[in-house]
Amino acid sequence: VHTGMTMPSPVLFLVERDSFVRADPAAAQVRVNDLGLSRGDGVFESLSVVAGVMPTLSRHLERFASSAFALGLPAPDAPCWAAAIRAAIEAHDPVPGLAVTLLLSRGVERDGHAAGAPTGWVYARAARDFAAVRESGIRAVTLDRGFRHDASAAAPWLLLGAKHLSYAVNAAALREAVRRGADDAIFVSSDGFALEGPTSSLIVRFGDRILTPSVELGILAGTTQERVLRFFAEHRFETGTAAIPAGELPSADALWLVSSVRQAVAITALDGRPMPGDAELTRELNAHLGRPAP
Ligand code: PLP
């Protein structure tokens, strides 16, 4: 069907220290010797905007700051980044959902070191439509993450729990999931604890209990995970964080992978075995997550 409509253009603001300036997202903006590009040395955030409202802006900015701290990057100026995000949302054509990425890299390299200010930007574009997958669910496989559940405390240089740019491992895990005939993955620690998806947090239902792996296991503190727990607590579920042995996942009453833009998707099969679920509950959960409530 020809609608006569053109795709809305993405909006880009470059952020340097405490100021930002609009730039052309279709033009070259990054230097080839930017350490974010050559080493994956930087941090990012992806947030979802529904009808102009960002339910979790402060949580994203806090996580952005703690990721930057973990990498020894200068602390991002929170009011400046918040203003740049608002400016990007305002500048974007109206769309049902926006996905906004924040990025802060170590900056341009000279003689093996960062030569100047970190490279930063806010990039807003129309979110992909995940309505179908929220309804159909996904098939997941468990994949060994190769670290013990306590690696985060023992080896902070692994940057577990920081949202850094080196996502090649996460992308490789998704390819492996597809190679095994699935859609997504759940990482498992080398000593057998369920962790998270490559781009999402794991939520587990056992009867009236809703559990999620605790951040002490070296996973990202998910903003959606937090909202999901609050939703279930308000719906008379007992909620909490725990160390969940991966061996217990097949006996769960439901599993979801949750993240800001895709929201909650039910896992319909785990390692090739069908999983039970509750389509109505998933719908209610997604209606809650998609509501532009502050
Ligand atoms: N865990 C990982 C590794 C992620 O990359 C993401 C999001 O991209 C999440 C969890 C979910 O975080 P959030 O709910 O804040 O989007």
CSV table of C-alpha atoms and ligand atoms in Angstrom, one decimal:
chain,number,residue,atom,x,y,z
A,1,VAL,CA,0.0,0.0,0.0
A,2,HIS,CA,1.4,3.4,-1.0
A,3,THR,CA,0.8,5.8,1.9
A,4,GLY,CA,2.7,8.7,0.4
A,5,MET,CA,4.6,8.9,3.7
A,6,THR,CA,8.4,9.1,4.0
A,7,MET,CA,10.4,7.5,6.8
A,8,PRO,CA,11.0,10.0,9.6
A,9,SER,CA,14.7,10.9,9.7
A,10,PRO,CA,16.8,10.1,12.7
A,11,VAL,CA,18.1,13.0,14.9
A,12,LEU,CA,21.6,13.3,16.1
A,13,PHE,CA,23.1,15.6,18.8
A,14,LEU,CA,26.9,15.5,19.4
A,15,VAL,CA,27.7,16.0,23.1
A,16,GLU,CA,31.0,17.4,24.3
A,17,ARG,CA,31.5,17.9,28.0
A,18,ASP,CA,28.6,20.1,29.0
A,19,SER,CA,27.3,21.3,25.7
A,20,PHE,CA,25.6,19.7,22.7
A,21,VAL,CA,25.1,20.6,19.0
A,22,ARG,CA,22.8,19.2,16.3
A,23,ALA,CA,24.6,17.2,13.6
A,24,ASP,CA,23.7,15.4,10.4
A,25,PRO,CA,23.2,11.7,11.1
A,26,ALA,CA,23.7,10.9,7.5
A,27,ALA,CA,27.2,12.5,7.3
A,28,ALA,CA,30.5,11.1,8.7
A,29,GLN,CA,30.9,12.1,12.3
A,30,VAL,CA,33.4,9.6,13.9
A,31,ARG,CA,37.1,9.6,13.4
A,32,VAL,CA,38.8,6.4,12.3
A,33,ASN,CA,41.1,6.5,15.3
A,34,ASP,CA,38.3,7.0,17.8
A,35,LEU,CA,38.9,4.4,20.6
A,36,GLY,CA,35.2,3.6,20.8
A,37,LEU,CA,35.5,2.3,17.3
A,38,SER,CA,38.9,0.8,17.2
A,39,ARG,CA,38.8,-0.8,20.7
A,40,GLY,CA,35.1,-0.8,21.7
A,41,ASP,CA,36.4,1.5,24.6
A,42,GLY,CA,33.2,3.3,25.6
A,43,VAL,CA,29.8,3.0,27.1
A,44,PHE,CA,26.2,3.4,25.8
A,45,GLU,CA,22.6,3.3,26.8
A,46,SER,CA,19.4,2.5,24.8
A,47,LEU,CA,16.2,3.9,26.1
A,48,SER,CA,12.6,3.9,24.9
A,49,VAL,CA,10.4,7.0,24.6
A,50,VAL,CA,6.6,6.4,24.5
A,51,ALA,CA,4.5,9.5,23.5
A,52,GLY,CA,7.4,11.8,24.5
A,53,VAL,CA,7.7,10.3,28.0
A,54,MET,CA,10.8,8.4,29.3
A,55,PRO,CA,9.7,6.3,32.2
A,56,THR,CA,13.2,5.5,33.2
A,57,LEU,CA,15.4,8.4,32.2
A,58,SER,CA,17.0,8.9,35.6
A,59,ARG,CA,17.8,5.2,35.9
A,60,HIS,CA,19.4,5.2,32.4
A,61,LEU,CA,21.5,8.3,33.3
A,62,GLU,CA,22.6,6.7,36.6
A,63,ARG,CA,23.6,3.5,34.7
A,64,PHE,CA,25.4,5.6,32.0
A,65,ALA,CA,27.4,7.3,34.8
A,66,SER,CA,28.2,4.0,36.6
A,67,SER,CA,29.3,2.4,33.3
A,68,ALA,CA,31.5,5.4,32.6
A,69,PHE,CA,32.9,5.1,36.1
A,70,ALA,CA,33.7,1.4,35.6
A,71,LEU,CA,35.7,2.3,32.5
A,72,GLY,CA,37.5,5.3,34.1
A,73,LEU,CA,35.8,7.7,31.7
A,74,PRO,CA,35.0,11.3,32.8
A,75,ALA,CA,31.6,11.4,34.5
A,76,PRO,CA,28.9,12.4,31.9
A,77,ASP,CA,27.2,15.7,32.8
A,78,ALA,CA,23.7,14.5,33.6
A,79,PRO,CA,21.8,17.8,33.1
A,80,CYS,CA,23.5,18.3,29.7
A,81,TRP,CA,22.7,14.7,28.5
A,82,ALA,CA,19.1,15.0,29.8
A,83,ALA,CA,18.8,18.3,27.8
A,84,ALA,CA,20.3,16.7,24.7
A,85,ILE,CA,17.9,13.8,24.9
A,86,ARG,CA,14.9,16.1,25.3
A,87,ALA,CA,16.1,18.2,22.3
A,88,ALA,CA,16.4,15.1,20.2
A,89,ILE,CA,12.9,13.9,21.1
A,90,GLU,CA,11.5,17.4,20.3
A,91,ALA,CA,13.4,17.5,17.0
A,92,HIS,CA,12.2,14.1,15.9
A,93,ASP,CA,9.0,13.8,13.8
A,94,PRO,CA,6.1,12.3,15.9
A,95,VAL,CA,6.2,8.5,15.9
A,96,PRO,CA,4.5,5.9,18.2
A,97,GLY,CA,7.8,4.9,19.8
A,98,LEU,CA,11.3,6.3,19.7
A,99,ALA,CA,14.5,4.5,20.5
A,100,VAL,CA,17.3,6.8,21.8
A,101,THR,CA,20.9,5.8,22.1
A,102,LEU,CA,23.5,7.6,24.2
A,103,LEU,CA,27.1,6.9,23.5
A,104,LEU,CA,30.3,8.0,25.2
A,105,SER,CA,33.7,6.8,23.9
A,106,ARG,CA,37.2,7.3,25.1
A,107,GLY,CA,37.7,9.6,22.2
A,108,VAL,CA,40.3,10.0,19.5
A,109,GLU,CA,43.7,8.2,20.0
A,110,ARG,CA,47.1,9.7,19.7
A,111,ASP,CA,50.3,7.7,20.7
A,112,GLY,CA,48.2,5.0,22.3
A,113,HIS,CA,46.1,7.4,24.5
A,114,ALA,CA,43.0,9.5,24.3
A,115,ALA,CA,44.1,12.8,22.9
A,116,GLY,CA,41.1,15.0,23.8
A,117,ALA,CA,37.5,15.0,25.1
A,118,PRO,CA,35.5,11.8,25.0
A,119,THR,CA,33.3,11.4,21.9
A,120,GLY,CA,29.6,11.6,22.8
A,121,TRP,CA,26.2,11.6,21.1
A,122,VAL,CA,22.5,11.2,21.5
A,123,TYR,CA,20.8,9.5,18.5
A,124,ALA,CA,17.1,9.2,18.3
A,125,ARG,CA,15.2,7.2,15.6
A,126,ALA,CA,11.8,5.5,15.2
A,127,ALA,CA,11.7,2.3,17.3
A,128,ARG,CA,11.3,-1.0,15.5
A,129,ASP,CA,7.8,-2.5,15.9
A,130,PHE,CA,8.1,-5.5,18.2
A,131,ALA,CA,4.3,-6.0,18.6
A,132,ALA,CA,4.4,-9.4,16.8
A,133,VAL,CA,7.2,-10.9,18.9
A,134,ARG,CA,5.6,-9.7,22.1
A,135,GLU,CA,2.6,-11.7,21.1
A,136,SER,CA,4.4,-14.8,19.6
A,137,GLY,CA,7.3,-15.1,22.1
A,138,ILE,CA,10.7,-16.5,21.3
A,139,ARG,CA,12.8,-19.7,21.5
A,140,ALA,CA,15.9,-19.4,23.7
A,141,VAL,CA,18.9,-21.5,24.3
A,142,THR,CA,21.2,-21.5,27.3
A,143,LEU,CA,24.8,-20.5,26.5
A,144,ASP,CA,27.9,-20.7,28.8
A,145,ARG,CA,29.1,-17.2,29.6
A,146,GLY,CA,32.5,-18.6,30.6
A,147,PHE,CA,32.8,-16.8,33.9
A,148,ARG,CA,31.9,-17.9,37.4
A,149,HIS,CA,28.9,-16.2,39.1
A,150,ASP,CA,31.4,-14.3,41.4
A,151,ALA,CA,33.7,-13.1,38.6
A,152,SER,CA,32.5,-9.6,38.9
A,153,ALA,CA,33.9,-9.0,42.4
A,154,ALA,CA,37.1,-11.0,41.8
A,155,ALA,CA,37.9,-9.4,38.4
A,156,PRO,CA,36.4,-5.9,38.1
A,157,TRP,CA,38.4,-5.4,34.9
A,158,LEU,CA,36.1,-7.7,33.1
A,159,LEU,CA,33.6,-4.8,33.4
A,160,LEU,CA,30.7,-7.2,34.0
A,161,GLY,CA,27.6,-5.2,34.7
A,162,ALA,CA,28.8,-2.1,32.7
A,163,LYS,CA,27.0,-1.3,29.5
A,164,HIS,CA,30.2,-1.0,27.4
A,165,LEU,CA,30.6,-0.9,23.6
A,166,SER,CA,32.4,-4.3,23.3
A,167,TYR,CA,29.2,-6.1,22.4
A,168,ALA,CA,30.8,-8.5,19.9
A,169,VAL,CA,30.4,-11.3,22.4
A,170,ASN,CA,26.7,-10.5,22.8
A,171,ALA,CA,26.3,-10.4,19.0
A,172,ALA,CA,28.1,-13.7,18.7
A,173,ALA,CA,25.8,-15.3,21.3
A,174,LEU,CA,22.8,-14.2,19.3
A,175,ARG,CA,24.3,-15.8,16.1
A,176,GLU,CA,24.9,-19.0,18.0
A,177,ALA,CA,21.3,-19.0,19.2
A,178,VAL,CA,20.2,-18.7,15.6
A,179,ARG,CA,22.6,-21.5,14.6
A,180,ARG,CA,20.9,-23.7,17.1
A,181,GLY,CA,17.5,-22.9,15.7
A,182,ALA,CA,16.4,-20.4,18.3
A,183,ASP,CA,15.9,-16.6,18.5
A,184,ASP,CA,17.7,-15.6,21.6
A,185,ALA,CA,20.0,-16.8,24.4
A,186,ILE,CA,20.2,-16.9,28.2
A,187,PHE,CA,23.8,-16.7,29.4
A,188,VAL,CA,24.7,-19.2,32.2
A,189,SER,CA,27.8,-18.7,34.5
A,190,SER,CA,30.5,-21.4,34.2
A,191,ASP,CA,29.2,-22.7,37.6
A,192,GLY,CA,25.7,-23.0,36.5
A,193,PHE,CA,23.7,-19.9,37.4
A,194,ALA,CA,21.2,-18.2,35.0
A,195,LEU,CA,22.4,-14.7,34.2
A,196,GLU,CA,20.8,-12.6,31.4
A,197,GLY,CA,20.2,-12.4,27.7
A,198,PRO,CA,22.8,-10.8,25.4
A,199,THR,CA,20.6,-7.7,25.2
A,200,SER,CA,18.0,-8.3,27.9
A,201,SER,CA,17.3,-9.3,31.5
A,202,LEU,CA,15.7,-12.6,32.6
A,203,ILE,CA,12.5,-12.9,34.6
A,204,VAL,CA,11.5,-16.2,36.0
A,205,ARG,CA,8.0,-17.3,37.4
A,206,PHE,CA,7.6,-20.1,39.8
A,207,GLY,CA,3.9,-20.1,40.8
A,208,ASP,CA,3.2,-16.9,42.7
A,209,ARG,CA,6.9,-16.0,42.9
A,210,ILE,CA,8.7,-13.8,40.3
A,211,LEU,CA,12.5,-13.9,40.5
A,212,THR,CA,15.3,-12.3,38.5
A,213,PRO,CA,19.0,-13.0,38.7
A,214,SER,CA,20.7,-10.5,41.1
A,215,VAL,CA,23.2,-8.0,39.8
A,216,GLU,CA,25.9,-9.4,42.1
A,217,LEU,CA,26.2,-12.2,39.5
A,218,GLY,CA,27.9,-9.7,37.1
A,219,ILE,CA,24.9,-8.8,35.0
A,220,LEU,CA,23.6,-5.4,33.9
A,221,ALA,CA,21.1,-3.8,36.3
A,222,GLY,CA,18.1,-3.7,33.9
A,223,THR,CA,15.8,-0.7,34.0
A,224,THR,CA,13.0,-2.9,32.5
A,225,GLN,CA,13.7,-5.7,35.0
A,226,GLU,CA,13.2,-3.1,37.8
A,227,ARG,CA,9.8,-2.0,36.3
A,228,VAL,CA,8.7,-5.6,35.8
A,229,LEU,CA,9.4,-6.5,39.4
A,230,ARG,CA,7.3,-3.5,40.5
A,231,PHE,CA,4.5,-4.5,38.2
A,232,PHE,CA,4.4,-8.0,39.6
A,233,ALA,CA,4.7,-6.8,43.2
A,234,GLU,CA,1.6,-4.6,42.5
A,235,HIS,CA,-0.2,-7.7,41.2
A,236,ARG,CA,0.2,-9.7,44.4
A,237,PHE,CA,3.2,-11.7,43.3
A,238,GLU,CA,6.1,-12.3,45.7
A,239,THR,CA,9.1,-10.8,43.9
A,240,GLY,CA,12.9,-10.8,44.5
A,241,THR,CA,16.4,-11.2,43.2
A,242,ALA,CA,18.2,-14.5,43.5
A,243,ALA,CA,20.9,-16.8,42.3
A,244,ILE,CA,18.9,-19.1,40.1
A,245,PRO,CA,20.5,-22.4,39.1
A,246,ALA,CA,20.1,-22.8,35.3
A,247,GLY,CA,19.0,-26.4,36.0
A,248,GLU,CA,15.8,-25.0,37.6
A,249,LEU,CA,14.7,-22.9,34.5
A,250,PRO,CA,12.9,-25.9,32.7
A,251,SER,CA,10.6,-26.3,35.7
A,252,ALA,CA,9.6,-22.5,35.8
A,253,ASP,CA,6.0,-21.6,35.0
A,254,ALA,CA,7.1,-18.8,32.7
A,255,LEU,CA,10.3,-17.2,31.5
A,256,TRP,CA,10.6,-13.7,29.9
A,257,LEU,CA,13.4,-11.7,28.5
A,258,VAL,CA,12.9,-8.0,29.1
A,259,SER,CA,14.5,-4.9,27.8
A,260,SER,CA,13.7,-1.2,27.2
A,261,VAL,CA,12.7,-1.2,23.5
A,262,ARG,CA,11.5,-4.8,22.9
A,263,GLN,CA,9.8,-4.9,26.3
A,264,ALA,CA,8.8,-8.3,27.6
A,265,VAL,CA,8.9,-11.4,25.4
A,266,ALA,CA,7.9,-14.8,26.7
A,267,ILE,CA,10.2,-17.8,26.1
A,268,THR,CA,8.1,-20.4,24.4
A,269,ALA,CA,10.9,-23.0,24.2
A,270,LEU,CA,14.1,-23.4,26.1
A,271,ASP,CA,16.9,-25.5,24.6
A,272,GLY,CA,14.3,-27.1,22.3
A,273,ARG,CA,11.8,-28.0,25.0
A,274,PRO,CA,8.4,-26.2,25.1
A,275,MET,CA,7.9,-23.8,28.1
A,276,PRO,CA,4.6,-23.0,29.7
A,277,GLY,CA,3.4,-19.3,29.8
A,278,ASP,CA,0.5,-17.0,30.3
A,279,ALA,CA,-0.3,-14.9,27.2
A,280,GLU,CA,-2.7,-12.7,29.0
A,281,LEU,CA,-0.2,-11.9,31.7
A,282,THR,CA,2.4,-11.1,29.1
A,283,ARG,CA,-0.1,-8.7,27.4
A,284,GLU,CA,-0.8,-6.9,30.7
A,285,LEU,CA,2.9,-6.6,31.4
A,286,ASN,CA,3.6,-5.1,28.0
A,287,ALA,CA,0.6,-2.8,28.3
A,288,HIS,CA,2.1,-1.6,31.6
A,289,LEU,CA,5.6,-1.2,30.1
A,290,GLY,CA,4.3,0.6,27.0
A,291,ARG,CA,2.3,3.1,29.0
A,292,PRO,CA,3.8,6.6,29.0
A,293,ALA,CA,3.5,6.9,32.8
A,294,PRO,CA,6.4,8.8,34.4
B,1,PLP,N1,21.2,-7.0,29.9
B,1,PLP,C1,22.0,-6.7,28.8
B,1,PLP,C2,23.3,-7.4,28.6
B,1,PLP,C3,21.5,-5.7,27.9
B,1,PLP,O1,22.3,-5.3,26.9
B,1,PLP,C4,20.3,-5.0,28.2
B,1,PLP,C5,19.8,-4.0,27.3
B,1,PLP,O2,20.2,-3.7,26.2
B,1,PLP,C6,19.5,-5.4,29.3
B,1,PLP,C7,20.1,-6.4,30.2
B,1,PLP,C8,18.2,-4.8,29.6
B,1,PLP,O3,18.4,-3.5,30.1
B,1,PLP,P1,17.2,-2.4,30.0
B,1,PLP,O4,16.0,-3.1,30.6
B,1,PLP,O5,17.6,-1.3,30.9
B,1,PLP,O6,17.0,-2.0,28.6
